[in-house]
JSON list of C-alpha atoms in Angstrom, two decimals:
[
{"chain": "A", "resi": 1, "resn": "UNK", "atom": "CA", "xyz": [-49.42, -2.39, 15.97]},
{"chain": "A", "resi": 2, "resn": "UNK", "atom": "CA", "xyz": [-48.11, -4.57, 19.03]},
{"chain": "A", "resi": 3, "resn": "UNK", "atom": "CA", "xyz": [-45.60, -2.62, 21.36]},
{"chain": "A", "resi": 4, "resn": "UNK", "atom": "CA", "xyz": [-42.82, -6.10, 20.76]},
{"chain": "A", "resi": 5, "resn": "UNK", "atom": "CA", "xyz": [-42.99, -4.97, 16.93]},
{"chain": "A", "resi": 6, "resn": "UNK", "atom": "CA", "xyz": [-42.62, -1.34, 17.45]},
{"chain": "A", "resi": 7, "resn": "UNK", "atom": "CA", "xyz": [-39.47, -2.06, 19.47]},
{"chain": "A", "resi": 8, "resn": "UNK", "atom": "CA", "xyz": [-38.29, -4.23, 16.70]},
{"chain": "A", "resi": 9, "resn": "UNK", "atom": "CA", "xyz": [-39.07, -1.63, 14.40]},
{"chain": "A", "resi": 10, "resn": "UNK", "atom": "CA", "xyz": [-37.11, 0.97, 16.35]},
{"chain": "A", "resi": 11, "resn": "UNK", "atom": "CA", "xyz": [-34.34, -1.03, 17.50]},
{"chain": "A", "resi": 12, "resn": "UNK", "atom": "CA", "xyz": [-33.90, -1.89, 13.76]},
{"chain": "A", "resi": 13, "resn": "UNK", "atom": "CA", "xyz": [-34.22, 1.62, 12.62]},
{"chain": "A", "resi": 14, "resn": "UNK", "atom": "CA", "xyz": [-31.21, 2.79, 15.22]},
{"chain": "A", "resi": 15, "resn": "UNK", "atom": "CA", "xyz": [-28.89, 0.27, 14.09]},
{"chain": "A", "resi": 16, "resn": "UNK", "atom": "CA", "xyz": [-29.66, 1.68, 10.50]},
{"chain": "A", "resi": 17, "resn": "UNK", "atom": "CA", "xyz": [-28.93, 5.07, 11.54]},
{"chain": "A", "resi": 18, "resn": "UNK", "atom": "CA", "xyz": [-25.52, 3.72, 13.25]},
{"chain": "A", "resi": 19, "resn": "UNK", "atom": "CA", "xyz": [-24.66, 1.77, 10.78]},
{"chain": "A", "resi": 20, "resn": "UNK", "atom": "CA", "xyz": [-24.45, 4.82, 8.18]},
{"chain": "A", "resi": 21, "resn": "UNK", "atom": "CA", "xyz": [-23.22, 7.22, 10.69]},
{"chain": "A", "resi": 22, "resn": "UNK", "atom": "CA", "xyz": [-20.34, 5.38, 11.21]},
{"chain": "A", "resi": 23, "resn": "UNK", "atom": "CA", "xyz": [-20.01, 4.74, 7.45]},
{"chain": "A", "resi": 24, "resn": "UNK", "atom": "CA", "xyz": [-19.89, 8.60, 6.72]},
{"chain": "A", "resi": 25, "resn": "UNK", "atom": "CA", "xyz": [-17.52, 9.27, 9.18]},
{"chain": "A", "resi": 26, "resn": "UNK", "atom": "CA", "xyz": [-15.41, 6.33, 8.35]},
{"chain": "A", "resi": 27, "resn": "UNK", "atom": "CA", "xyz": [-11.95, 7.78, 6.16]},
{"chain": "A", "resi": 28, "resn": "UNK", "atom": "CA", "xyz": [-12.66, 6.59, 2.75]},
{"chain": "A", "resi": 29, "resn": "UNK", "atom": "CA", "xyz": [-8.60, 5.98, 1.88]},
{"chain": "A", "resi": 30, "resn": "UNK", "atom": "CA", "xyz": [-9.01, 6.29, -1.67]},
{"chain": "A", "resi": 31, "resn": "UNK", "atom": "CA", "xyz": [-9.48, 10.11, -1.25]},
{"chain": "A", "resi": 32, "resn": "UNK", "atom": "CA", "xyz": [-6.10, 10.65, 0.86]},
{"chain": "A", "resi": 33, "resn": "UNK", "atom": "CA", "xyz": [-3.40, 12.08, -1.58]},
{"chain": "A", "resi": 34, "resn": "UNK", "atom": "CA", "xyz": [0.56, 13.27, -1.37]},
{"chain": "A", "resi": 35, "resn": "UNK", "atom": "CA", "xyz": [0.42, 16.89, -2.42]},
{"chain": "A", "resi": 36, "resn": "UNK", "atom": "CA", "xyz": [1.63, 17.57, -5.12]},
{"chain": "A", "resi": 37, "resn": "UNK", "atom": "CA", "xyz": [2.16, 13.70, -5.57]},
{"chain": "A", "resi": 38, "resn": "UNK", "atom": "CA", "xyz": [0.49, 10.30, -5.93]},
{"chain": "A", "resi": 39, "resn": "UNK", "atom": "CA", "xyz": [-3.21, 9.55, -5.00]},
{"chain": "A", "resi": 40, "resn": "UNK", "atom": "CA", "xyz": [-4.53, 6.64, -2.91]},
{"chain": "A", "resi": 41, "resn": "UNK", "atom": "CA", "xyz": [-6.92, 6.29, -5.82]},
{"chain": "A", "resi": 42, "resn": "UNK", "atom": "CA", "xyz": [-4.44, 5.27, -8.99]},
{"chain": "A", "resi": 43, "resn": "UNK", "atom": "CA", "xyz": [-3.82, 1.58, -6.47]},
{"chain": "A", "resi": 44, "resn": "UNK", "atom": "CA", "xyz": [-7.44, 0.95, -6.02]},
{"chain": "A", "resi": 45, "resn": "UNK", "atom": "CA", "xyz": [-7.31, -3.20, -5.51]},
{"chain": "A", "resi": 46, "resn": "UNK", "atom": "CA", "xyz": [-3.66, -3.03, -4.51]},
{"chain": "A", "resi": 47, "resn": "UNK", "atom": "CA", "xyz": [-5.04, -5.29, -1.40]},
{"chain": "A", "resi": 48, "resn": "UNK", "atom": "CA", "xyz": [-5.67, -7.89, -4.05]},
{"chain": "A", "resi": 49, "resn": "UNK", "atom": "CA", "xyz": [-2.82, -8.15, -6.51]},
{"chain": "A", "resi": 50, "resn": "UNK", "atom": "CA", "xyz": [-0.29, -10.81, -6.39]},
{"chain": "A", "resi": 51, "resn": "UNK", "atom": "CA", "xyz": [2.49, -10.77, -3.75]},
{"chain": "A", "resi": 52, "resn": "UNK", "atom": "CA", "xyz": [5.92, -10.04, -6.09]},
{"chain": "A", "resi": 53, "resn": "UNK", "atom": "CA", "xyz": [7.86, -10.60, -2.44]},
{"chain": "A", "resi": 54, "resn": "UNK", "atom": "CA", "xyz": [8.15, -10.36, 1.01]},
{"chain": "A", "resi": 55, "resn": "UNK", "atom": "CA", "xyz": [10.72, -8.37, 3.34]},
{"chain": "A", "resi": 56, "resn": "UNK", "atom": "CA", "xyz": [11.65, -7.83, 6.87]},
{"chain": "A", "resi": 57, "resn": "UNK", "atom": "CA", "xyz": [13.91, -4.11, 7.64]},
{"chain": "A", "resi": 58, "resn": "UNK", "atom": "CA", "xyz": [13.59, -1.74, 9.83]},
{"chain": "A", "resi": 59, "resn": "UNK", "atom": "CA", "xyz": [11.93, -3.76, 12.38]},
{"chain": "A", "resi": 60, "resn": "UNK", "atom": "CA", "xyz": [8.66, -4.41, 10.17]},
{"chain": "A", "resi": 61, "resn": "UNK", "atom": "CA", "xyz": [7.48, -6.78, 8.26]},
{"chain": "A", "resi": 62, "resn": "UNK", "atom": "CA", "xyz": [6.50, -6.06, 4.20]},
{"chain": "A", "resi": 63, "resn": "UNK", "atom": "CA", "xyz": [4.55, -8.21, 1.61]},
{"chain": "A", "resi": 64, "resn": "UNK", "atom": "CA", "xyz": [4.81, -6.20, -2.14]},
{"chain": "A", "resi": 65, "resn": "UNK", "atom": "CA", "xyz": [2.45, -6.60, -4.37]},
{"chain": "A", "resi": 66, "resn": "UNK", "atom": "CA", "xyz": [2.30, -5.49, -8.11]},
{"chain": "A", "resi": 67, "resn": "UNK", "atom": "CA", "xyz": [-1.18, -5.26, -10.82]},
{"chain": "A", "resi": 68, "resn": "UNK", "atom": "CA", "xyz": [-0.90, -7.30, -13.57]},
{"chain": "A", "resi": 69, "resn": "UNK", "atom": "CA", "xyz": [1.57, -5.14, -15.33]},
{"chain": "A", "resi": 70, "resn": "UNK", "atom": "CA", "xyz": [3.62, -5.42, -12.90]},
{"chain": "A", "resi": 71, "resn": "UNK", "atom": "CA", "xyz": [3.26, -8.88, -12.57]},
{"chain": "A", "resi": 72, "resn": "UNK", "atom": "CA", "xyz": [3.43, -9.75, -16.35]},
{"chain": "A", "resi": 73, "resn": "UNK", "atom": "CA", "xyz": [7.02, -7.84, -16.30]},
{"chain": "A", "resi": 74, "resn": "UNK", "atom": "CA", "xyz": [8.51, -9.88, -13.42]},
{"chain": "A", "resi": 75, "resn": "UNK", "atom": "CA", "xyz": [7.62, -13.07, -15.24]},
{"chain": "A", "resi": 76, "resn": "UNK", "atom": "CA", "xyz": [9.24, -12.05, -18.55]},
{"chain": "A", "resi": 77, "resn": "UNK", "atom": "CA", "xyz": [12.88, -11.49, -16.39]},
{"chain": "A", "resi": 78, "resn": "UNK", "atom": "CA", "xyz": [12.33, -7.42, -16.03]},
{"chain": "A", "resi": 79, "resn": "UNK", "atom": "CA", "xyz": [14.42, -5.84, -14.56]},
{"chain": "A", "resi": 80, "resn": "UNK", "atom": "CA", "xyz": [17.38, -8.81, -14.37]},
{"chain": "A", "resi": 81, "resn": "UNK", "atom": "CA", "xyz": [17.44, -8.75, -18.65]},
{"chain": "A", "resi": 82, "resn": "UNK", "atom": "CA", "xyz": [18.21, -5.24, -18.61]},
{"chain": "A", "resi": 83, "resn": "UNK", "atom": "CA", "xyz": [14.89, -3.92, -19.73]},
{"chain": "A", "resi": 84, "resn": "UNK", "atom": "CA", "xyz": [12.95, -1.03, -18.32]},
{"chain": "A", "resi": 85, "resn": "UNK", "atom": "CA", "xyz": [9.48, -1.68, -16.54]},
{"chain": "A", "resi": 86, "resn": "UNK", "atom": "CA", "xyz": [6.42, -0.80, -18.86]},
{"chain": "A", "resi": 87, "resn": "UNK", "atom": "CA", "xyz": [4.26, 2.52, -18.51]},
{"chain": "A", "resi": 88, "resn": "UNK", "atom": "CA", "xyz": [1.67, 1.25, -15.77]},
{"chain": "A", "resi": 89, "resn": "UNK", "atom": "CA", "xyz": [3.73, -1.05, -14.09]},
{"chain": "A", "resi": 90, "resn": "UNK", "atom": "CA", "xyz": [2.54, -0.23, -10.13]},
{"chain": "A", "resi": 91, "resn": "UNK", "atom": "CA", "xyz": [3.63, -2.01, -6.91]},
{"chain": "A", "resi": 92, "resn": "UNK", "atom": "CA", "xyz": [2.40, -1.57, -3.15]},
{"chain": "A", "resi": 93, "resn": "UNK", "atom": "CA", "xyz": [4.94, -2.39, -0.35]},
{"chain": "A", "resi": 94, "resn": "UNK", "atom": "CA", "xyz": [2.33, -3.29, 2.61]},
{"chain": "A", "resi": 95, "resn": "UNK", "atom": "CA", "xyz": [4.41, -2.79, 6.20]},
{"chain": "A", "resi": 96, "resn": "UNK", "atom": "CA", "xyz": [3.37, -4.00, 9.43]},
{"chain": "A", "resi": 97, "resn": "UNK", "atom": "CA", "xyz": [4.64, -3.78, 12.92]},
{"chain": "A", "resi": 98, "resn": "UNK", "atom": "CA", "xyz": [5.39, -7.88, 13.82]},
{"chain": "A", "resi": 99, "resn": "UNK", "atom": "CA", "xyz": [3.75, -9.46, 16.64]},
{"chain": "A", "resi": 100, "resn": "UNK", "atom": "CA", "xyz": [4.27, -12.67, 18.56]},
{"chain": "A", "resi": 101, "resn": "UNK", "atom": "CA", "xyz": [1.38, -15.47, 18.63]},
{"chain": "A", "resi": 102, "resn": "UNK", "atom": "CA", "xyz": [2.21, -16.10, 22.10]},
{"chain": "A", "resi": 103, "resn": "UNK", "atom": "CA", "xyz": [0.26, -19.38, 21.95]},
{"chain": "A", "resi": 104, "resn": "UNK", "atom": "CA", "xyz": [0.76, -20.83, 18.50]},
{"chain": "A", "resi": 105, "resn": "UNK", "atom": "CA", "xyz": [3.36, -23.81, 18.45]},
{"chain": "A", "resi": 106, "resn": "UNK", "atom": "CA", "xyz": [7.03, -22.07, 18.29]},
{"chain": "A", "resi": 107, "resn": "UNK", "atom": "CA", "xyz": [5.39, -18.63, 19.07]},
{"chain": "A", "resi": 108, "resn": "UNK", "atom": "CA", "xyz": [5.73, -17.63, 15.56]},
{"chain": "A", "resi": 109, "resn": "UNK", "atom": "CA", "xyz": [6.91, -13.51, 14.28]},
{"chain": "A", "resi": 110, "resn": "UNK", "atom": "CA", "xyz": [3.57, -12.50, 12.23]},
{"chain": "A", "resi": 111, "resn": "UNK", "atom": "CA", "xyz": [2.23, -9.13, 11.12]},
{"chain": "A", "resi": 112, "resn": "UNK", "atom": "CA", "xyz": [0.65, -7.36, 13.38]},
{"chain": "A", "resi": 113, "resn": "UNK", "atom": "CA", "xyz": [-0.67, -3.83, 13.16]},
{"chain": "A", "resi": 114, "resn": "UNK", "atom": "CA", "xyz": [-0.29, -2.47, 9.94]},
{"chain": "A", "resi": 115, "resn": "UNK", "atom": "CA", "xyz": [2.33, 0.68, 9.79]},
{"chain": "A", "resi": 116, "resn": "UNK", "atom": "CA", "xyz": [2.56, 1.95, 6.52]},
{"chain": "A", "resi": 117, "resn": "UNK", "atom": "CA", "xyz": [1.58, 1.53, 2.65]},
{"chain": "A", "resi": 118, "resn": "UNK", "atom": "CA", "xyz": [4.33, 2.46, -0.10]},
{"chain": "A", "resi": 119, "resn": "UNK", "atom": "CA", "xyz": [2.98, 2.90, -3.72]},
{"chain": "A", "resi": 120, "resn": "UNK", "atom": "CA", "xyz": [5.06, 3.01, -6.87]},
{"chain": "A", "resi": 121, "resn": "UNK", "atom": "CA", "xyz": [4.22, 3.67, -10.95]},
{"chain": "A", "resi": 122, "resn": "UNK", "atom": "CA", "xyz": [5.92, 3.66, -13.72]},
{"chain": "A", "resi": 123, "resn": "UNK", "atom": "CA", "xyz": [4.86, 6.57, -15.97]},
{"chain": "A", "resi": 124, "resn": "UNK", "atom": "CA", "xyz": [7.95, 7.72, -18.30]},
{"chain": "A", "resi": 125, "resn": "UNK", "atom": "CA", "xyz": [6.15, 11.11, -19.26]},
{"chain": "A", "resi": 126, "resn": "UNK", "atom": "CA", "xyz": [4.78, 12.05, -16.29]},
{"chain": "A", "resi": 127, "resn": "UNK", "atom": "CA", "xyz": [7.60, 11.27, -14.15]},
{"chain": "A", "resi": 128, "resn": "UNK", "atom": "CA", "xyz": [9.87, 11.89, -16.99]},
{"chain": "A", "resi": 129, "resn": "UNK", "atom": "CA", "xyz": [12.92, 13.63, -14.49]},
{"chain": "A", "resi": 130, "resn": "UNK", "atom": "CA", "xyz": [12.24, 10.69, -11.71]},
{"chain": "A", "resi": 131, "resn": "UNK", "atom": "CA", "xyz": [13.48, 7.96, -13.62]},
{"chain": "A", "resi": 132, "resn": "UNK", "atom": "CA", "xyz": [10.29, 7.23, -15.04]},
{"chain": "A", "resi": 133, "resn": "UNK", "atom": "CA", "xyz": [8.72, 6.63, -11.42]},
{"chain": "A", "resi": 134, "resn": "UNK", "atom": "CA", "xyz": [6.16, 7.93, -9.17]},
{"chain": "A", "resi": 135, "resn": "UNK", "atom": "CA", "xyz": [6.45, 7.11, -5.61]},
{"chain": "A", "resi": 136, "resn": "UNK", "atom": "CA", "xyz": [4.00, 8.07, -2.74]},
{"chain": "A", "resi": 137, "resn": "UNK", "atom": "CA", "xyz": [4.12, 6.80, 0.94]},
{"chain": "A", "resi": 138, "resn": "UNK", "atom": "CA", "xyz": [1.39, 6.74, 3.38]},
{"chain": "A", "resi": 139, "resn": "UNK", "atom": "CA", "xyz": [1.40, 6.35, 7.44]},
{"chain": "A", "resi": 140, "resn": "UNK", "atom": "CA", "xyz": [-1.51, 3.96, 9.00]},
{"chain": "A", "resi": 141, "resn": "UNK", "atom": "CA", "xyz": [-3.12, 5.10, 12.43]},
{"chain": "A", "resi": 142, "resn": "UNK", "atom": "CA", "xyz": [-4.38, 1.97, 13.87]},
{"chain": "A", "resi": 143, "resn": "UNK", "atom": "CA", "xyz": [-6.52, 3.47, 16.46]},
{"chain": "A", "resi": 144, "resn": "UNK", "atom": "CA", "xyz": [-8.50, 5.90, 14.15]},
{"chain": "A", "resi": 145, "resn": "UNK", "atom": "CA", "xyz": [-7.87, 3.46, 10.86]},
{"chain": "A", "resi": 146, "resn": "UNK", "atom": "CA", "xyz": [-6.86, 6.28, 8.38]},
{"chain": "A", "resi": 147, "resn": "UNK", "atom": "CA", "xyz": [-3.77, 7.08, 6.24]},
{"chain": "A", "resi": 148, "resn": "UNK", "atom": "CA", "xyz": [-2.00, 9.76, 6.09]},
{"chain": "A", "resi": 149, "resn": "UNK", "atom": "CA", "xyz": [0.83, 11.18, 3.62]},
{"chain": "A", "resi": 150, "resn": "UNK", "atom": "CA", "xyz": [4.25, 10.16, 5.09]},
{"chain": "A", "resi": 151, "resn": "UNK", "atom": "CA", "xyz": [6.04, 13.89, 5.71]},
{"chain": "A", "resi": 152, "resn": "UNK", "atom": "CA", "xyz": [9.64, 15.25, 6.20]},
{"chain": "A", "resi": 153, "resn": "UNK", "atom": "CA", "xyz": [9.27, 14.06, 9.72]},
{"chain": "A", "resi": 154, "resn": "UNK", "atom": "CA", "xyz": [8.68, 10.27, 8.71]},
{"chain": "A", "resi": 155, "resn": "UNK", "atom": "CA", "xyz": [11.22, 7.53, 9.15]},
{"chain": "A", "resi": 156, "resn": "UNK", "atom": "CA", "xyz": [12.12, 7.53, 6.29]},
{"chain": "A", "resi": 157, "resn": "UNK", "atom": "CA", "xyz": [11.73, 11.38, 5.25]},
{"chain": "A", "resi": 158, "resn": "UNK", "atom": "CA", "xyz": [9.28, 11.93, 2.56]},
{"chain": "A", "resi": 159, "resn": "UNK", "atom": "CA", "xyz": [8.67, 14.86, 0.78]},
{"chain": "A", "resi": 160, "resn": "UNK", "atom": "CA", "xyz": [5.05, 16.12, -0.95]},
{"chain": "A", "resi": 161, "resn": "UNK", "atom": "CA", "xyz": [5.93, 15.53, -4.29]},
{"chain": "A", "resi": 162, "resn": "UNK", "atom": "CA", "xyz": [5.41, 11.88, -6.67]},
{"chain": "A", "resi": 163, "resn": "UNK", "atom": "CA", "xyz": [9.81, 11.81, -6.38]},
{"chain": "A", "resi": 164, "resn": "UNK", "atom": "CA", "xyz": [9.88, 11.18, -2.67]},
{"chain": "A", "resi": 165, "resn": "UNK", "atom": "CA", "xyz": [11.55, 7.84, -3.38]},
{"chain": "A", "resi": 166, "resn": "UNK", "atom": "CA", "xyz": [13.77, 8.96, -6.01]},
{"chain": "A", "resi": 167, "resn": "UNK", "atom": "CA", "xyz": [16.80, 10.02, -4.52]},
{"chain": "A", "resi": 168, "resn": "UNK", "atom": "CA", "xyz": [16.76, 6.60, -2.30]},
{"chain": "A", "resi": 169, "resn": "UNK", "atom": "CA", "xyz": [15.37, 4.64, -5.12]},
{"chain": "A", "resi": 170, "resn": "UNK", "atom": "CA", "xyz": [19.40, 5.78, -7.64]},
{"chain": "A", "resi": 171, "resn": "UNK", "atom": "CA", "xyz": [21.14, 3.18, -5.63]},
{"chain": "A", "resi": 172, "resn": "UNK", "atom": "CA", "xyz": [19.68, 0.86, -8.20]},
{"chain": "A", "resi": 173, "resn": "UNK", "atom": "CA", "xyz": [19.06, 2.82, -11.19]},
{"chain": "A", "resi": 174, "resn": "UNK", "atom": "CA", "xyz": [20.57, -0.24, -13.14]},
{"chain": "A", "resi": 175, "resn": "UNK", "atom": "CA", "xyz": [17.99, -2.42, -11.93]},
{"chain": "A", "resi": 176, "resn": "UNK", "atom": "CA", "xyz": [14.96, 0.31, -13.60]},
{"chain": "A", "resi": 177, "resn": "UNK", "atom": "CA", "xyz": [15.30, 2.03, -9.76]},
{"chain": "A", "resi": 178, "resn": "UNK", "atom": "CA", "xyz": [13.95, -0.98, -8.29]},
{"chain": "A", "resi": 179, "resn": "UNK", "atom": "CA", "xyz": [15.12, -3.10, -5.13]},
{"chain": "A", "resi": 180, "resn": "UNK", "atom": "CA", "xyz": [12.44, -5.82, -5.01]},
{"chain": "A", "resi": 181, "resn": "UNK", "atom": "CA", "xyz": [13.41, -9.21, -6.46]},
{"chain": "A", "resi": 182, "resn": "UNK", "atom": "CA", "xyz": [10.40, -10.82, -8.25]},
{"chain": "A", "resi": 183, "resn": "UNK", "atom": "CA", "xyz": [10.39, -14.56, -5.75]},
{"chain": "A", "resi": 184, "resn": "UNK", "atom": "CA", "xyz": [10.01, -17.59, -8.09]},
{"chain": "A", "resi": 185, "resn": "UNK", "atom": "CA", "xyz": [7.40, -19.35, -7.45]}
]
């Protein structure tokens, strides 16, 4: 064999190795859970569903997002005609940390590192004494790019249970405990 294709051969075989070392190491988030609460895993695809809104508090920025449940409800008026959100109904609130584009025209405000992801079901028998609703927060790390569950210490406090967001969440109970407006389109 010629010594320029047992380099290749090499070369090639240590990017391989690399390439799946940092894959194993690399946090698969659909394995991070709340104790006692909500699992990464019951979203998988939230990055794809349709945006419901968008928000801007507490300094961040915030697209939510709902599965086709979800989705399906907003269209047919829910919550604004009075009627509860069906079993399976699930939303994501996506927050990032805004950034300026120093050298775009008007130096726009745009997302920037992401912060934190916010999940919420509807499940009337398993979250039968939360109004129906399962909540679950999770803090991003930018610099080693894995989630987290959101604690007592976390802005806002979250506790390890699927009714972190309840006792924010009464304010609204008339609205099926939920503060996102569905934007028409």
């Amino acid at each position: 064999m010629r010594r320029s294709t047992q380099i290749s051969i090499s070369i090639s075989v240590s990017i391989a190795a690399l390439v799946t070392g940092v894959s194993i190491s690399a946090q698969d988030k659909y394995t991070v859970k709340v104790p006692n609460g909500l699992a990464f895993s019951e979203f998988r695809g939230y990055e794809d569903w349709p945006v419901i809104a968008i928000s801007a508090n507490g300094g961040k920025f915030a697209v939510i997002v709902g599965n086709p449940v979800m989705i399906d409800a907003n269209k047919q008026g829910l919550p604004d005609n009075g009627k509860p959100f069906p079993d399976g109904a699930k939303m994501a609130k996506i927050h990032w940390n805004p950034k300026t584009q120093e050298t775009y025209p008007g130096q726009p405000t745009v997302p920037g590192t992401q912060h934190d992801v916010d999940f919420m079901v509807k499940d009337s028998k398993r979250f039968a004494d939360s109004g129906g609703w399962g909540w679950g927060a999770f803090e991003y790390d930018a610099a080693s790019n894995t989630f987290t569950p959101a604690t007592t210490a976390s802005k806002p406090p979250q506790e390890n249970d699927a009714k972190c967001g309840f006792a924010c969440h009464t304010v609204v109970k008339n609205r099926d405990y939920l503060f996102t407006e569905y934007a028409k389109r």
